[in-house]
Amino acid sequence: MKLHLGCGKRYIPGFVHVDVADLPHIDHRGDVRSLPMFKDESAELVYACHVLEYFDRVEVVDVLREWHRVLAHGGVVRLAVPDFAALAEVYRRYGDLSRIVGPLYGRIEVPADGGLRVLYHRTVYDFESLRAMLEGVGFRNVRRWDWRRTEHRDYDDFSQAYVPHMDKEHGLLISLNVEADK
């Protein structure tokens, strides 16, 4: 089983979709912090694109432990988060704060108590900090992944975020794409 956690409006065929949103393609509606609907070691892949940054540095440890629990031995956790180092380079290169405010602070509306709640990013990562988090909860062989070489490469999501926008040939990738093994 391949899990797509915090998928929002994005649907990837062959994945089981989990999100708080009430959308037709969501297989399990709920918070991705806790996955009681899945047995231990039941997933071969856990994919979460621009989700982790919505948890603070304390709670993300428990989130990653839960994702580690559902991942089968030899399985892969595949993450994408805003890349702080790349965003700093964008600011250095262009000197324009408006190019990085969205990816840095984020903003998403999620259903809550019959209405909507606005969430913002609560932390940032560079490769070393994300690697330390992953290794700290038991993942190994932490490495970068290239969106062009995945089974979901044809489904545009934030793992393919560039500045200038959509310039996938010459732009700077501002998503830190990292995967690790269990």
PDB file of C-alpha atoms in Angstrom:
ATOM      1  CA  MET A   1       0.000   0.000   0.000  1.00  0.00           C
ATOM      2  CA  LYS A   2       1.173   3.513  -0.848  1.00  0.00           C
ATOM      3  CA  LEU A   3      -0.069   6.320   1.402  1.00  0.00           C
ATOM      4  CA  HIS A   4      -0.470   9.930   0.297  1.00  0.00           C
ATOM      5  CA  LEU A   5      -0.745  11.885   3.547  1.00  0.00           C
ATOM      6  CA  GLY A   6      -2.073  15.438   3.618  1.00  0.00           C
ATOM      7  CA  CYS A   7      -2.916  15.123  -0.062  1.00  0.00           C
ATOM      8  CA  GLY A   8      -5.474  17.940  -0.207  1.00  0.00           C
ATOM      9  CA  LYS A   9      -6.899  18.285  -3.721  1.00  0.00           C
ATOM     10  CA  ARG A  10      -4.180  16.164  -5.323  1.00  0.00           C
ATOM     11  CA  TYR A  11      -5.079  12.649  -6.372  1.00  0.00           C
ATOM     12  CA  ILE A  12      -2.430  10.130  -7.411  1.00  0.00           C
ATOM     13  CA  PRO A  13      -3.787   6.835  -8.809  1.00  0.00           C
ATOM     14  CA  GLY A  14      -2.646   3.794  -6.862  1.00  0.00           C
ATOM     15  CA  PHE A  15      -2.258   5.674  -3.574  1.00  0.00           C
ATOM     16  CA  VAL A  16      -4.465   5.660  -0.482  1.00  0.00           C
ATOM     17  CA  HIS A  17      -5.292   9.305   0.260  1.00  0.00           C
ATOM     18  CA  VAL A  18      -5.560  10.691   3.806  1.00  0.00           C
ATOM     19  CA  ASP A  19      -6.528  14.282   4.559  1.00  0.00           C
ATOM     20  CA  VAL A  20      -8.805  16.360   6.784  1.00  0.00           C
ATOM     21  CA  ALA A  21     -10.539  17.726   3.683  1.00  0.00           C
ATOM     22  CA  ASP A  22     -13.899  16.354   2.629  1.00  0.00           C
ATOM     23  CA  LEU A  23     -13.142  15.660  -1.024  1.00  0.00           C
ATOM     24  CA  PRO A  24     -14.346  12.785  -3.245  1.00  0.00           C
ATOM     25  CA  HIS A  25     -10.909  11.179  -3.674  1.00  0.00           C
ATOM     26  CA  ILE A  26     -10.064  11.053   0.051  1.00  0.00           C
ATOM     27  CA  ASP A  27     -10.012   7.426   1.215  1.00  0.00           C
ATOM     28  CA  HIS A  28      -9.616   8.205   4.924  1.00  0.00           C
ATOM     29  CA  ARG A  29     -10.675  11.568   6.295  1.00  0.00           C
ATOM     30  CA  GLY A  30      -8.604  12.559   9.298  1.00  0.00           C
ATOM     31  CA  ASP A  31      -5.527  14.184  10.740  1.00  0.00           C
ATOM     32  CA  VAL A  32      -2.263  12.686   9.477  1.00  0.00           C
ATOM     33  CA  ARG A  33      -0.719  12.903  12.965  1.00  0.00           C
ATOM     34  CA  SER A  34      -2.483   9.695  13.938  1.00  0.00           C
ATOM     35  CA  LEU A  35      -3.181   6.802  11.589  1.00  0.00           C
ATOM     36  CA  PRO A  36      -5.075   4.205  13.671  1.00  0.00           C
ATOM     37  CA  MET A  37      -6.823   2.927  10.542  1.00  0.00           C
ATOM     38  CA  PHE A  38      -3.523   1.399   9.366  1.00  0.00           C
ATOM     39  CA  LYS A  39      -1.785  -1.590  10.910  1.00  0.00           C
ATOM     40  CA  ASP A  40       1.863  -1.564  11.911  1.00  0.00           C
ATOM     41  CA  GLU A  41       4.215  -2.011   8.941  1.00  0.00           C
ATOM     42  CA  SER A  42       1.368  -1.994   6.400  1.00  0.00           C
ATOM     43  CA  ALA A  43       2.643   0.611   3.901  1.00  0.00           C
ATOM     44  CA  GLU A  44       5.475   0.286   1.398  1.00  0.00           C
ATOM     45  CA  LEU A  45       5.565   4.063   0.779  1.00  0.00           C
ATOM     46  CA  VAL A  46       4.487   7.068   2.815  1.00  0.00           C
ATOM     47  CA  TYR A  47       4.370  10.268   0.746  1.00  0.00           C
ATOM     48  CA  ALA A  48       3.754  13.672   2.326  1.00  0.00           C
ATOM     49  CA  CYS A  49       4.276  16.754   0.183  1.00  0.00           C
ATOM     50  CA  HIS A  50       4.509  20.083   2.009  1.00  0.00           C
ATOM     51  CA  VAL A  51       2.831  18.769   5.145  1.00  0.00           C
ATOM     52  CA  LEU A  52       5.539  18.537   7.836  1.00  0.00           C
ATOM     53  CA  GLU A  53       6.078  22.290   8.005  1.00  0.00           C
ATOM     54  CA  TYR A  54       2.582  22.678   9.502  1.00  0.00           C
ATOM     55  CA  PHE A  55       3.768  20.895  12.683  1.00  0.00           C
ATOM     56  CA  ASP A  56       6.155  22.463  15.169  1.00  0.00           C
ATOM     57  CA  ARG A  57       9.550  20.925  15.957  1.00  0.00           C
ATOM     58  CA  VAL A  58       8.215  19.145  19.045  1.00  0.00           C
ATOM     59  CA  GLU A  59       5.073  17.569  17.581  1.00  0.00           C
ATOM     60  CA  VAL A  60       6.777  16.574  14.321  1.00  0.00           C
ATOM     61  CA  VAL A  61       8.748  13.945  16.247  1.00  0.00           C
ATOM     62  CA  ASP A  62       5.519  12.125  17.160  1.00  0.00           C
ATOM     63  CA  VAL A  63       4.176  12.579  13.623  1.00  0.00           C
ATOM     64  CA  LEU A  64       7.283  10.965  12.132  1.00  0.00           C
ATOM     65  CA  ARG A  65       7.147   8.153  14.703  1.00  0.00           C
ATOM     66  CA  GLU A  66       3.570   7.409  13.647  1.00  0.00           C
ATOM     67  CA  TRP A  67       4.534   7.364   9.974  1.00  0.00           C
ATOM     68  CA  HIS A  68       7.476   5.102  10.862  1.00  0.00           C
ATOM     69  CA  ARG A  69       5.041   2.750  12.645  1.00  0.00           C
ATOM     70  CA  VAL A  70       2.832   2.216   9.577  1.00  0.00           C
ATOM     71  CA  LEU A  71       5.775   1.847   7.191  1.00  0.00           C
ATOM     72  CA  ALA A  72       6.876  -1.708   6.431  1.00  0.00           C
ATOM     73  CA  HIS A  73      10.472  -2.758   7.025  1.00  0.00           C
ATOM     74  CA  GLY A  74      12.347  -1.755   3.865  1.00  0.00           C
ATOM     75  CA  GLY A  75       9.668   0.807   3.010  1.00  0.00           C
ATOM     76  CA  VAL A  76      10.316   4.431   2.085  1.00  0.00           C
ATOM     77  CA  VAL A  77       9.081   7.681   3.580  1.00  0.00           C
ATOM     78  CA  ARG A  78       9.138  10.359   0.871  1.00  0.00           C
ATOM     79  CA  LEU A  79       8.837  13.961   2.012  1.00  0.00           C
ATOM     80  CA  ALA A  80       8.803  17.379   0.429  1.00  0.00           C
ATOM     81  CA  VAL A  81       9.019  20.583   2.488  1.00  0.00           C
ATOM     82  CA  PRO A  82       9.952  24.177   1.665  1.00  0.00           C
ATOM     83  CA  ASP A  83      13.749  24.342   1.385  1.00  0.00           C
ATOM     84  CA  PHE A  84      14.993  27.122   3.654  1.00  0.00           C
ATOM     85  CA  ALA A  85      18.439  27.161   2.013  1.00  0.00           C
ATOM     86  CA  ALA A  86      16.878  27.546  -1.448  1.00  0.00           C
ATOM     87  CA  LEU A  87      14.492  30.256  -0.221  1.00  0.00           C
ATOM     88  CA  ALA A  88      17.426  32.177   1.266  1.00  0.00           C
ATOM     89  CA  GLU A  89      19.167  31.894  -2.108  1.00  0.00           C
ATOM     90  CA  VAL A  90      16.059  33.202  -3.897  1.00  0.00           C
ATOM     91  CA  TYR A  91      16.028  36.215  -1.589  1.00  0.00           C
ATOM     92  CA  ARG A  92      19.765  36.760  -2.051  1.00  0.00           C
ATOM     93  CA  ARG A  93      19.434  36.476  -5.819  1.00  0.00           C
ATOM     94  CA  TYR A  94      16.330  38.634  -6.339  1.00  0.00           C
ATOM     95  CA  GLY A  95      16.141  40.786  -3.192  1.00  0.00           C
ATOM     96  CA  ASP A  96      12.353  40.450  -3.326  1.00  0.00           C
ATOM     97  CA  LEU A  97      10.643  39.222  -0.164  1.00  0.00           C
ATOM     98  CA  SER A  98       7.367  38.624  -1.998  1.00  0.00           C
ATOM     99  CA  ARG A  99       8.976  35.664  -3.819  1.00  0.00           C
ATOM    100  CA  ILE A 100       9.532  33.718  -0.599  1.00  0.00           C
ATOM    101  CA  VAL A 101       6.790  34.784   1.846  1.00  0.00           C
ATOM    102  CA  GLY A 102       4.278  32.211   0.541  1.00  0.00           C
ATOM    103  CA  PRO A 103       6.589  29.194   0.609  1.00  0.00           C
ATOM    104  CA  LEU A 104       8.159  30.309   3.891  1.00  0.00           C
ATOM    105  CA  TYR A 105       5.002  30.987   5.923  1.00  0.00           C
ATOM    106  CA  GLY A 106       2.345  29.116   3.954  1.00  0.00           C
ATOM    107  CA  ARG A 107      -1.395  29.437   4.418  1.00  0.00           C
ATOM    108  CA  ILE A 108      -4.082  26.816   4.076  1.00  0.00           C
ATOM    109  CA  GLU A 109      -7.717  26.657   5.104  1.00  0.00           C
ATOM    110  CA  VAL A 110      -8.878  23.352   6.599  1.00  0.00           C
ATOM    111  CA  PRO A 111     -12.318  22.275   7.809  1.00  0.00           C
ATOM    112  CA  ALA A 112     -12.800  22.629  11.560  1.00  0.00           C
ATOM    113  CA  ASP A 113     -15.899  22.643  13.769  1.00  0.00           C
ATOM    114  CA  GLY A 114     -18.297  23.255  10.889  1.00  0.00           C
ATOM    115  CA  GLY A 115     -16.189  26.085   9.474  1.00  0.00           C
ATOM    116  CA  LEU A 116     -12.682  26.720   8.274  1.00  0.00           C
ATOM    117  CA  ARG A 117      -9.488  27.124  10.241  1.00  0.00           C
ATOM    118  CA  VAL A 118      -6.441  28.841   8.774  1.00  0.00           C
ATOM    119  CA  LEU A 119      -3.098  27.115   9.302  1.00  0.00           C
ATOM    120  CA  TYR A 120       0.365  28.532   8.702  1.00  0.00           C
ATOM    121  CA  HIS A 121       3.782  26.899   8.510  1.00  0.00           C
ATOM    122  CA  ARG A 122       5.266  26.425  11.973  1.00  0.00           C
ATOM    123  CA  THR A 123       8.866  25.575  11.119  1.00  0.00           C
ATOM    124  CA  VAL A 124      11.419  25.396   8.319  1.00  0.00           C
ATOM    125  CA  TYR A 125      13.963  22.792   7.286  1.00  0.00           C
ATOM    126  CA  ASP A 126      17.219  22.443   5.471  1.00  0.00           C
ATOM    127  CA  PHE A 127      18.634  19.060   4.513  1.00  0.00           C
ATOM    128  CA  GLU A 128      20.662  18.603   7.696  1.00  0.00           C
ATOM    129  CA  SER A 129      17.819  19.470  10.070  1.00  0.00           C
ATOM    130  CA  LEU A 130      15.359  17.182   8.285  1.00  0.00           C
ATOM    131  CA  ARG A 131      17.903  14.379   8.173  1.00  0.00           C
ATOM    132  CA  ALA A 132      18.472  14.711  11.920  1.00  0.00           C
ATOM    133  CA  MET A 133      14.705  14.534  12.560  1.00  0.00           C
ATOM    134  CA  LEU A 134      14.324  11.423  10.416  1.00  0.00           C
ATOM    135  CA  GLU A 135      17.327   9.632  11.877  1.00  0.00           C
ATOM    136  CA  GLY A 136      16.176  10.565  15.369  1.00  0.00           C
ATOM    137  CA  VAL A 137      13.001   8.502  14.978  1.00  0.00           C
ATOM    138  CA  GLY A 138      14.682   5.503  13.348  1.00  0.00           C
ATOM    139  CA  PHE A 139      14.818   6.185   9.616  1.00  0.00           C
ATOM    140  CA  ARG A 140      18.068   5.465   7.786  1.00  0.00           C
ATOM    141  CA  ASN A 141      19.726   6.158   4.444  1.00  0.00           C
ATOM    142  CA  VAL A 142      18.316   9.694   4.260  1.00  0.00           C
ATOM    143  CA  ARG A 143      18.774  11.162   0.797  1.00  0.00           C
ATOM    144  CA  ARG A 144      17.359  13.673  -1.682  1.00  0.00           C
ATOM    145  CA  TRP A 145      14.934  12.471  -4.343  1.00  0.00           C
ATOM    146  CA  ASP A 146      14.239  13.859  -7.805  1.00  0.00           C
ATOM    147  CA  TRP A 147      10.547  14.361  -8.608  1.00  0.00           C
ATOM    148  CA  ARG A 148      11.285  13.435 -12.243  1.00  0.00           C
ATOM    149  CA  ARG A 149      12.130   9.857 -11.163  1.00  0.00           C
ATOM    150  CA  THR A 150       9.023   8.963  -9.162  1.00  0.00           C
ATOM    151  CA  GLU A 151       5.792   7.177  -9.990  1.00  0.00           C
ATOM    152  CA  HIS A 152       3.971  10.463  -9.305  1.00  0.00           C
ATOM    153  CA  ARG A 153       6.107  12.713 -11.533  1.00  0.00           C
ATOM    154  CA  ASP A 154       3.182  13.495 -13.829  1.00  0.00           C
ATOM    155  CA  TYR A 155       1.092  14.903 -10.969  1.00  0.00           C
ATOM    156  CA  ASP A 156       2.122  18.489 -10.306  1.00  0.00           C
ATOM    157  CA  ASP A 157       2.499  19.240  -6.610  1.00  0.00           C
ATOM    158  CA  PHE A 158       4.788  21.384  -4.476  1.00  0.00           C
ATOM    159  CA  SER A 159       7.662  18.904  -4.800  1.00  0.00           C
ATOM    160  CA  GLN A 160       8.024  20.580  -8.203  1.00  0.00           C
ATOM    161  CA  ALA A 161       7.990  24.194  -6.907  1.00  0.00           C
ATOM    162  CA  TYR A 162      10.423  26.513  -8.662  1.00  0.00           C
ATOM    163  CA  VAL A 163      11.349  30.188  -8.755  1.00  0.00           C
ATOM    164  CA  PRO A 164      10.553  31.597 -11.232  1.00  0.00           C
ATOM    165  CA  HIS A 165       7.211  29.811 -10.980  1.00  0.00           C
ATOM    166  CA  MET A 166       6.952  26.690 -13.195  1.00  0.00           C
ATOM    167  CA  ASP A 167      10.427  27.235 -14.692  1.00  0.00           C
ATOM    168  CA  LYS A 168      11.431  23.592 -14.296  1.00  0.00           C
ATOM    169  CA  GLU A 169      14.253  23.924 -16.828  1.00  0.00           C
ATOM    170  CA  HIS A 170      16.161  26.957 -15.515  1.00  0.00           C
ATOM    171  CA  GLY A 171      14.517  27.901 -12.219  1.00  0.00           C
ATOM    172  CA  LEU A 172      15.634  27.158  -8.673  1.00  0.00           C
ATOM    173  CA  LEU A 173      13.835  24.259  -6.979  1.00  0.00           C
ATOM    174  CA  ILE A 174      12.518  25.573  -3.647  1.00  0.00           C
ATOM    175  CA  SER A 175      11.211  22.237  -2.388  1.00  0.00           C
ATOM    176  CA  LEU A 176      13.478  20.098  -0.253  1.00  0.00           C
ATOM    177  CA  ASN A 177      12.674  16.573  -1.439  1.00  0.00           C
ATOM    178  CA  VAL A 178      14.003  13.962   0.972  1.00  0.00           C
ATOM    179  CA  GLU A 179      13.325  10.262   1.388  1.00  0.00           C
ATOM    180  CA  ALA A 180      14.528   7.648   3.848  1.00  0.00           C
ATOM    181  CA  ASP A 181      14.254   3.931   4.494  1.00  0.00           C
ATOM    182  CA  LYS A 182      12.830   2.085   7.448  1.00  0.00           C
TER     183      LYS A 182
END
